[in-house]
Coordinates of C-alpha atoms in Angstrom, one line a residue:
M1 CA -17.6 -2.2 13.5
F2 CA -18.4 -5.4 11.5
D3 CA -17.0 -5.7 7.9
E4 CA -14.8 -3.6 5.6
P5 CA -16.9 -1.4 3.2
H6 CA -15.6 -2.7 -0.1
T7 CA -17.7 -5.8 -0.6
K8 CA -20.9 -3.9 0.0
R9 CA -19.9 -0.9 -2.1
K10 CA -18.8 -3.2 -4.9
V11 CA -22.2 -4.8 -5.1
Q12 CA -23.9 -1.4 -4.9
I13 CA -21.8 0.1 -7.7
L14 CA -22.3 -2.9 -10.0
K15 CA -26.1 -2.5 -9.6
D16 CA -25.9 1.0 -10.9
H17 CA -22.9 0.6 -13.2
P18 CA -22.5 -3.0 -14.5
E19 CA -20.3 -1.6 -17.3
I20 CA -17.3 -1.5 -14.8
Q21 CA -16.9 -5.1 -15.3
E22 CA -15.7 -4.4 -18.8
L23 CA -12.6 -2.9 -17.1
Y24 CA -11.6 -6.3 -15.7
G25 CA -8.5 -7.9 -17.2
Y26 CA -4.8 -7.2 -17.5
D27 CA -2.4 -4.8 -19.0
T28 CA 0.8 -6.1 -20.4
N29 CA 2.4 -2.5 -20.4
T30 CA 3.2 -3.4 -16.8
V31 CA 5.7 -6.1 -18.1
W32 CA 7.5 -3.5 -20.1
I33 CA 7.7 -1.1 -17.2
T34 CA 9.0 -4.0 -15.0
L35 CA 11.8 -4.7 -17.5
A36 CA 12.7 -0.9 -17.8
T37 CA 12.8 -0.6 -14.0
V38 CA 15.1 -3.6 -13.6
C39 CA 17.4 -2.4 -16.3
V40 CA 17.7 1.1 -14.9
Q41 CA 18.4 -0.3 -11.4
M42 CA 21.1 -2.8 -12.8
T43 CA 22.7 -0.1 -14.9
L44 CA 23.1 2.2 -11.8
A45 CA 24.3 -0.7 -9.8
Y46 CA 27.1 -1.3 -12.4
I47 CA 27.9 2.3 -12.8
F48 CA 28.5 2.8 -9.0
G49 CA 29.9 -0.6 -8.6
R50 CA 32.5 -0.6 -11.4
I51 CA 32.9 3.0 -12.7
L52 CA 32.1 5.7 -10.2
T53 CA 33.8 3.8 -7.4
D54 CA 34.6 6.8 -5.3
W55 CA 31.4 8.8 -5.8
N56 CA 30.1 7.9 -2.3
W57 CA 27.7 10.8 -1.5
T58 CA 26.5 10.8 -5.1
M59 CA 25.6 7.2 -4.8
V60 CA 23.6 7.8 -1.7
I61 CA 21.7 10.7 -3.3
V62 CA 21.0 8.8 -6.4
A63 CA 20.0 5.8 -4.3
Y64 CA 17.3 7.9 -2.7
T65 CA 16.0 10.0 -5.4
V66 CA 16.2 7.5 -8.3
G67 CA 16.9 4.1 -6.7
G68 CA 14.3 4.6 -3.9
S69 CA 11.7 5.7 -6.5
F70 CA 12.2 2.6 -8.7
S71 CA 12.4 0.4 -5.5
T72 CA 9.0 1.5 -4.5
Q73 CA 7.7 1.2 -8.0
I74 CA 8.7 -2.5 -7.9
G75 CA 6.6 -2.9 -4.8
I76 CA 3.6 -1.6 -6.8
I77 CA 4.5 -4.0 -9.6
F78 CA 4.2 -6.7 -7.0
H79 CA 0.9 -5.4 -6.2
E80 CA -0.2 -5.8 -9.9
F81 CA 1.1 -9.2 -10.4
T82 CA -0.4 -10.3 -7.1
H83 CA -3.9 -9.8 -8.6
N84 CA -2.9 -11.3 -12.0
L85 CA -3.1 -7.9 -13.8
C86 CA 0.1 -8.0 -15.7
A87 CA -0.4 -11.0 -18.0
A88 CA -2.9 -13.7 -19.1
T89 CA -2.0 -16.5 -16.8
T90 CA -1.0 -16.9 -13.1
L91 CA 2.3 -18.5 -14.1
Q92 CA 3.2 -15.6 -16.3
N93 CA 2.2 -13.1 -13.5
R94 CA 4.4 -14.9 -10.9
W95 CA 7.4 -14.6 -13.2
V96 CA 6.8 -11.0 -13.7
G97 CA 7.1 -10.7 -9.9
N98 CA 10.3 -12.7 -9.8
V99 CA 11.9 -10.5 -12.6
A100 CA 10.8 -7.4 -10.7
N101 CA 12.3 -8.9 -7.6
I102 CA 15.8 -8.8 -8.9
P103 CA 17.0 -5.3 -7.8
L104 CA 15.5 -5.8 -4.3
L105 CA 18.0 -8.7 -3.6
V106 CA 15.7 -10.2 -0.8
P107 CA 13.0 -12.7 -2.0
L108 CA 9.9 -10.7 -1.5
A109 CA 7.7 -11.1 -4.5
Q110 CA 5.9 -14.4 -3.8
S111 CA 5.6 -13.7 0.0
F112 CA 4.1 -10.3 -0.8
R113 CA 1.5 -12.0 -3.1
R114 CA 0.6 -14.5 -0.4
Y115 CA 0.1 -11.9 2.5
H116 CA -1.4 -9.2 0.3
L117 CA -4.2 -11.5 -0.8
E118 CA -4.8 -12.2 2.9
H119 CA -5.0 -8.5 3.5
H120 CA -7.8 -8.3 1.0
T121 CA -9.6 -11.3 2.5
Y122 CA -9.2 -10.1 6.1
Q123 CA -8.9 -6.4 6.0
G124 CA -8.7 -5.0 9.4
V125 CA -9.2 -8.4 11.1
Y126 CA -6.9 -8.7 14.1
G127 CA -4.4 -11.5 13.8
Y128 CA -5.3 -12.2 10.2
D129 CA -4.6 -9.0 8.3
P130 CA -0.8 -8.8 7.9
D131 CA -1.1 -5.1 7.1
L132 CA -1.9 -4.2 10.6
P133 CA 0.8 -3.2 13.0
L134 CA 1.8 -5.7 15.6
E135 CA 1.1 -5.1 19.3
W136 CA 4.7 -4.4 20.2
E137 CA 4.8 -1.7 17.6
L138 CA 1.9 0.0 19.1
R139 CA 3.4 -0.2 22.6
L140 CA 6.8 0.9 21.5
I141 CA 5.9 3.8 19.2
G142 CA 2.8 5.1 21.0
N143 CA 2.1 8.7 19.8
D144 CA 5.7 10.1 20.1
P145 CA 6.6 12.2 17.0
I146 CA 10.3 11.2 17.2
K147 CA 9.4 7.5 17.4
K148 CA 6.9 7.8 14.6
F149 CA 9.5 9.5 12.5
L150 CA 11.9 6.7 13.1
W151 CA 9.2 4.0 12.7
L152 CA 8.5 5.5 9.1
I153 CA 12.4 5.2 8.3
I154 CA 12.3 1.4 8.9
Y155 CA 8.6 0.9 7.8
G156 CA 9.8 -1.5 4.9
V157 CA 11.5 -3.7 7.5
M158 CA 8.5 -3.7 9.7
Y159 CA 6.3 -4.6 6.8
I160 CA 8.3 -7.7 6.2
G161 CA 8.4 -8.5 9.9
R162 CA 4.6 -8.6 10.2
G163 CA 4.5 -11.4 7.6
L164 CA 7.3 -13.3 9.5
A165 CA 5.4 -12.9 12.7
Q166 CA 2.6 -15.2 11.3
Q167 CA 5.3 -18.0 11.4
K168 CA 3.7 -19.7 8.4
Q169 CA 5.7 -22.5 6.5
L170 CA 7.1 -21.2 3.1
S171 CA 5.1 -22.1 0.2
R172 CA 6.5 -23.9 -3.0
W173 CA 6.6 -20.6 -4.9
E174 CA 8.2 -18.8 -2.0
L175 CA 11.0 -21.4 -2.1
Y176 CA 11.3 -20.9 -5.8
N177 CA 11.6 -17.1 -5.1
W178 CA 14.5 -17.8 -2.7
A179 CA 16.4 -19.9 -5.2
W180 CA 15.9 -17.3 -8.0
S181 CA 17.0 -14.4 -5.7
V182 CA 20.1 -16.2 -4.5
A183 CA 21.1 -17.0 -8.1
C184 CA 20.4 -13.4 -9.2
D185 CA 22.3 -12.0 -6.2
V186 CA 25.4 -14.0 -7.1
A187 CA 25.3 -12.8 -10.6
I188 CA 24.9 -9.2 -9.5
Y189 CA 27.8 -9.5 -7.1
K190 CA 29.9 -10.9 -10.0
F191 CA 29.0 -8.1 -12.5
C192 CA 28.5 -5.1 -10.3
G193 CA 30.8 -5.9 -7.3
L194 CA 30.1 -5.3 -3.7
R195 CA 29.5 -1.5 -4.1
G196 CA 26.8 -2.4 -6.7
I197 CA 25.2 -4.5 -4.0
I198 CA 25.5 -1.6 -1.5
Y199 CA 23.8 0.8 -4.0
L200 CA 20.8 -1.5 -4.3
V201 CA 20.6 -2.2 -0.5
I202 CA 20.5 1.7 0.1
S203 CA 17.9 2.1 -2.6
V204 CA 15.6 -0.5 -1.0
L205 CA 16.0 0.8 2.6
L206 CA 15.6 4.5 1.6
G207 CA 12.9 3.9 -0.9
F208 CA 10.7 1.9 1.6
G209 CA 11.4 4.3 4.4
L210 CA 10.8 8.0 4.6
H211 CA 10.2 8.4 0.9
P212 CA 7.2 10.0 -1.0
G213 CA 6.8 6.7 -2.9
A214 CA 6.3 4.8 0.3
A215 CA 3.8 7.2 1.8
H216 CA 1.0 5.2 0.2
F217 CA 1.5 2.6 3.0
I218 CA 0.3 5.3 5.5
Q219 CA -2.3 6.8 3.1
E220 CA -4.2 3.7 2.4
H221 CA -5.7 2.5 5.8
Y222 CA -4.7 4.9 8.5
T223 CA -7.8 6.7 9.8
F224 CA -7.3 10.4 8.9
R225 CA -11.1 10.8 9.3
D226 CA -13.1 8.9 12.0
G227 CA -15.1 6.1 10.6
Q228 CA -13.5 6.0 7.2
E229 CA -11.2 2.9 6.7
T230 CA -9.6 3.3 3.3
Y231 CA -8.3 6.4 1.5
S232 CA -7.3 7.2 -2.1
Y233 CA -4.7 9.7 -3.2
Y234 CA -5.3 11.8 -6.3
G235 CA -2.0 13.5 -6.9
S236 CA 0.8 13.7 -9.4
G237 CA 2.6 10.7 -8.0
N238 CA 0.0 8.4 -9.5
Y239 CA 1.8 9.1 -12.9
F240 CA 5.0 7.4 -12.0
W241 CA 3.8 5.0 -9.3
L242 CA 1.2 3.3 -11.5
N243 CA -2.0 4.8 -9.9
I244 CA -1.4 3.1 -6.6
G245 CA -3.1 6.1 -5.0
Y246 CA -6.6 4.8 -6.3
H247 CA -6.9 2.6 -3.2
N248 CA -10.6 2.8 -2.6
E249 CA -11.1 2.0 -6.2
H250 CA -8.7 -0.9 -6.2
H251 CA -10.2 -2.5 -3.0
D252 CA -13.6 -2.3 -4.5
F253 CA -12.4 -3.8 -7.8
P254 CA -9.2 -5.6 -7.4
L255 CA -9.5 -7.2 -11.0
V256 CA -9.1 -3.8 -12.6
P257 CA -5.6 -3.1 -13.7
W258 CA -3.8 0.2 -12.7
T259 CA -4.3 1.8 -16.1
K260 CA -8.1 1.8 -15.7
L261 CA -8.6 2.6 -12.1
P262 CA -9.3 6.2 -12.8
D263 CA -12.1 5.0 -15.0
V264 CA -13.7 3.4 -12.1
K265 CA -13.9 6.8 -10.3
R266 CA -15.1 8.5 -13.6
I267 CA -17.9 5.9 -14.0
A268 CA -19.2 6.0 -10.5
P269 CA -18.2 9.4 -9.0
E270 CA -21.2 9.4 -6.7
Y271 CA -19.6 6.6 -4.7
Y272 CA -16.1 8.3 -4.3
D273 CA -16.5 12.0 -4.3
G274 CA -18.0 12.0 -0.9
L275 CA -15.0 10.1 0.6
A276 CA -12.0 11.8 2.2
Y277 CA -8.9 11.5 0.1
H278 CA -5.2 12.8 -0.1
T279 CA -3.6 15.1 -2.7
S280 CA 0.0 15.1 -1.3
W281 CA 2.0 12.1 0.0
C282 CA 4.5 14.5 1.6
A283 CA 1.5 16.0 3.5
V284 CA 0.5 12.5 4.7
L285 CA 3.9 11.8 6.1
Y286 CA 4.1 15.2 7.9
M287 CA 0.5 14.8 9.4
F288 CA 1.2 11.4 10.6
I289 CA 4.3 12.5 12.4
T290 CA 3.1 15.7 13.9
S291 CA -0.6 15.1 14.6
S292 CA -1.5 13.8 18.0
L293 CA -4.5 12.2 16.4
L294 CA -2.5 9.9 14.2
A295 CA -0.3 6.9 15.2
P296 CA 0.3 3.3 14.4
Q297 CA -2.9 2.4 16.3
S298 CA -4.9 4.7 14.0
R299 CA -6.6 1.8 12.2
V300 CA -10.0 0.2 12.0
V301 CA -9.7 -3.1 13.7
R302 CA -12.3 -5.9 13.9
T303 CA -12.5 -9.4 15.2
L304 CA -12.7 -12.6 13.0
D305 CA -16.2 -13.3 14.5
A306 CA -17.4 -9.9 13.4
H307 CA -15.9 -10.3 10.1
R308 CA -17.7 -13.6 9.5
Y309 CA -20.9 -12.4 10.8
A310 CA -21.0 -9.4 8.4
R311 CA -20.0 -11.6 5.4
K312 CA -22.8 -14.0 6.3
N313 CA -25.4 -11.4 6.9
L314 CA -24.3 -9.0 4.0
K315 CA -27.2 -6.6 3.2
V316 CA -26.9 -4.0 0.5
P317 CA -29.3 -1.1 0.7
T318 CA -31.2 0.1 -2.3
T319 CA -30.5 3.4 -4.1
E320 CA -33.7 4.8 -2.5
Q321 CA -32.7 3.7 1.0
I322 CA -29.2 5.4 0.5
K323 CA -30.9 8.6 -0.6
E324 CA -33.0 8.6 2.5
L325 CA -30.0 8.3 4.7
E326 CA -28.2 11.1 3.1
P327 CA -29.3 13.8 5.6
T328 CA -28.4 11.6 8.5
K329 CA -25.0 10.9 7.0
A330 CA -24.3 14.7 6.4
E331 CA -25.2 15.4 10.0
F332 CA -23.0 12.6 11.3
V333 CA -20.0 13.8 9.1
T334 CA -20.5 17.4 10.4
R335 CA -20.3 16.1 14.0
L336 CA -17.2 14.2 13.3
K337 CA -15.5 17.2 11.8
L338 CA -16.5 19.4 14.7
A339 CA -15.2 16.7 17.1
A340 CA -11.9 16.5 15.1
D341 CA -11.5 20.3 15.2
M342 CA -12.1 20.4 19.0
A343 CA -9.5 17.7 19.5
M344 CA -7.0 19.5 17.4
E345 CA -7.6 22.7 19.4
K346 CA -7.1 20.9 22.6
S347 CA -4.0 19.4 21.3
R348 CA -2.7 22.8 20.4
A349 CA -3.6 24.3 23.7
R350 CA -1.7 21.5 25.6
K351 CA 1.4 22.1 23.4
I352 CA 1.3 26.0 24.2
A353 CA 0.8 25.2 27.8
R354 CA 3.9 23.0 27.9
I355 CA 5.9 25.7 26.0
E356 CA 4.8 28.4 28.5

């Protein structure tokens, strides 16, 4: 396995559909969504911190259903500002990220930007892609359903830990992010009290854990079909979570804002309709936990040398060559499906044998 598929597919698509470049740009609607999201979370923190001070279980339920949903939406806003898709300048985008960071309490925006851009540059490259699980995660979790369930609950914490594991010195903007977050946290404590802080903490932990809005972390690059590295999600969750499900389209064209990602698929359906995709984030979580074929190690991984070789020797086939390979591709996919079905049957047989 040499390089990720997106660079090559982008070149192919632009040959056939150069009009996709007209979708490049930014969408300031994300700024208004950011302000609304922060206001909702701050209002709820004040309500539970200063007014409904004895509504403990109600606070937890709201923190999961509402606060968790908005917390994961903030993570998606981070994703947009990282690619400068919220405003005209990099400085403006960075401050959109800082404002969105307020309800998360921990300074994450600028670190996310740094490491997410590395993920795009080194997708699947061992030791360089911060999205890949660490070695100790693979050894500890293995393929145990209970451990996978617990791992998903703390996935947000693990995501941060992977960045810290790279032991890189904080950048100037990460230091600004720290100062900004500390000042905002002090203000939140003053106006919302300790319970307000607790509401926000619960929202973050539950939202980035076993929550439908966080399932895209599993949906995006865990290999549900052998040989396919990236997966999109085409379900109703895209309406609230800013089309984050259109992940193949995003990796192919990271300069297209979330509002126009569906247009990429509409313009070039021949490049996306044949790819496996998801329609339910809840099903993604269920399959990941219960299937013996899925685990933290279910990722396409390559070496840095292989990555560099592929980039240096990038070759894009012509449309005619692609058409000639279609029968071979179809046969290969059929064999993969048969192999997957056989593996599933063997897994079921082993489970039945253990029960008996």
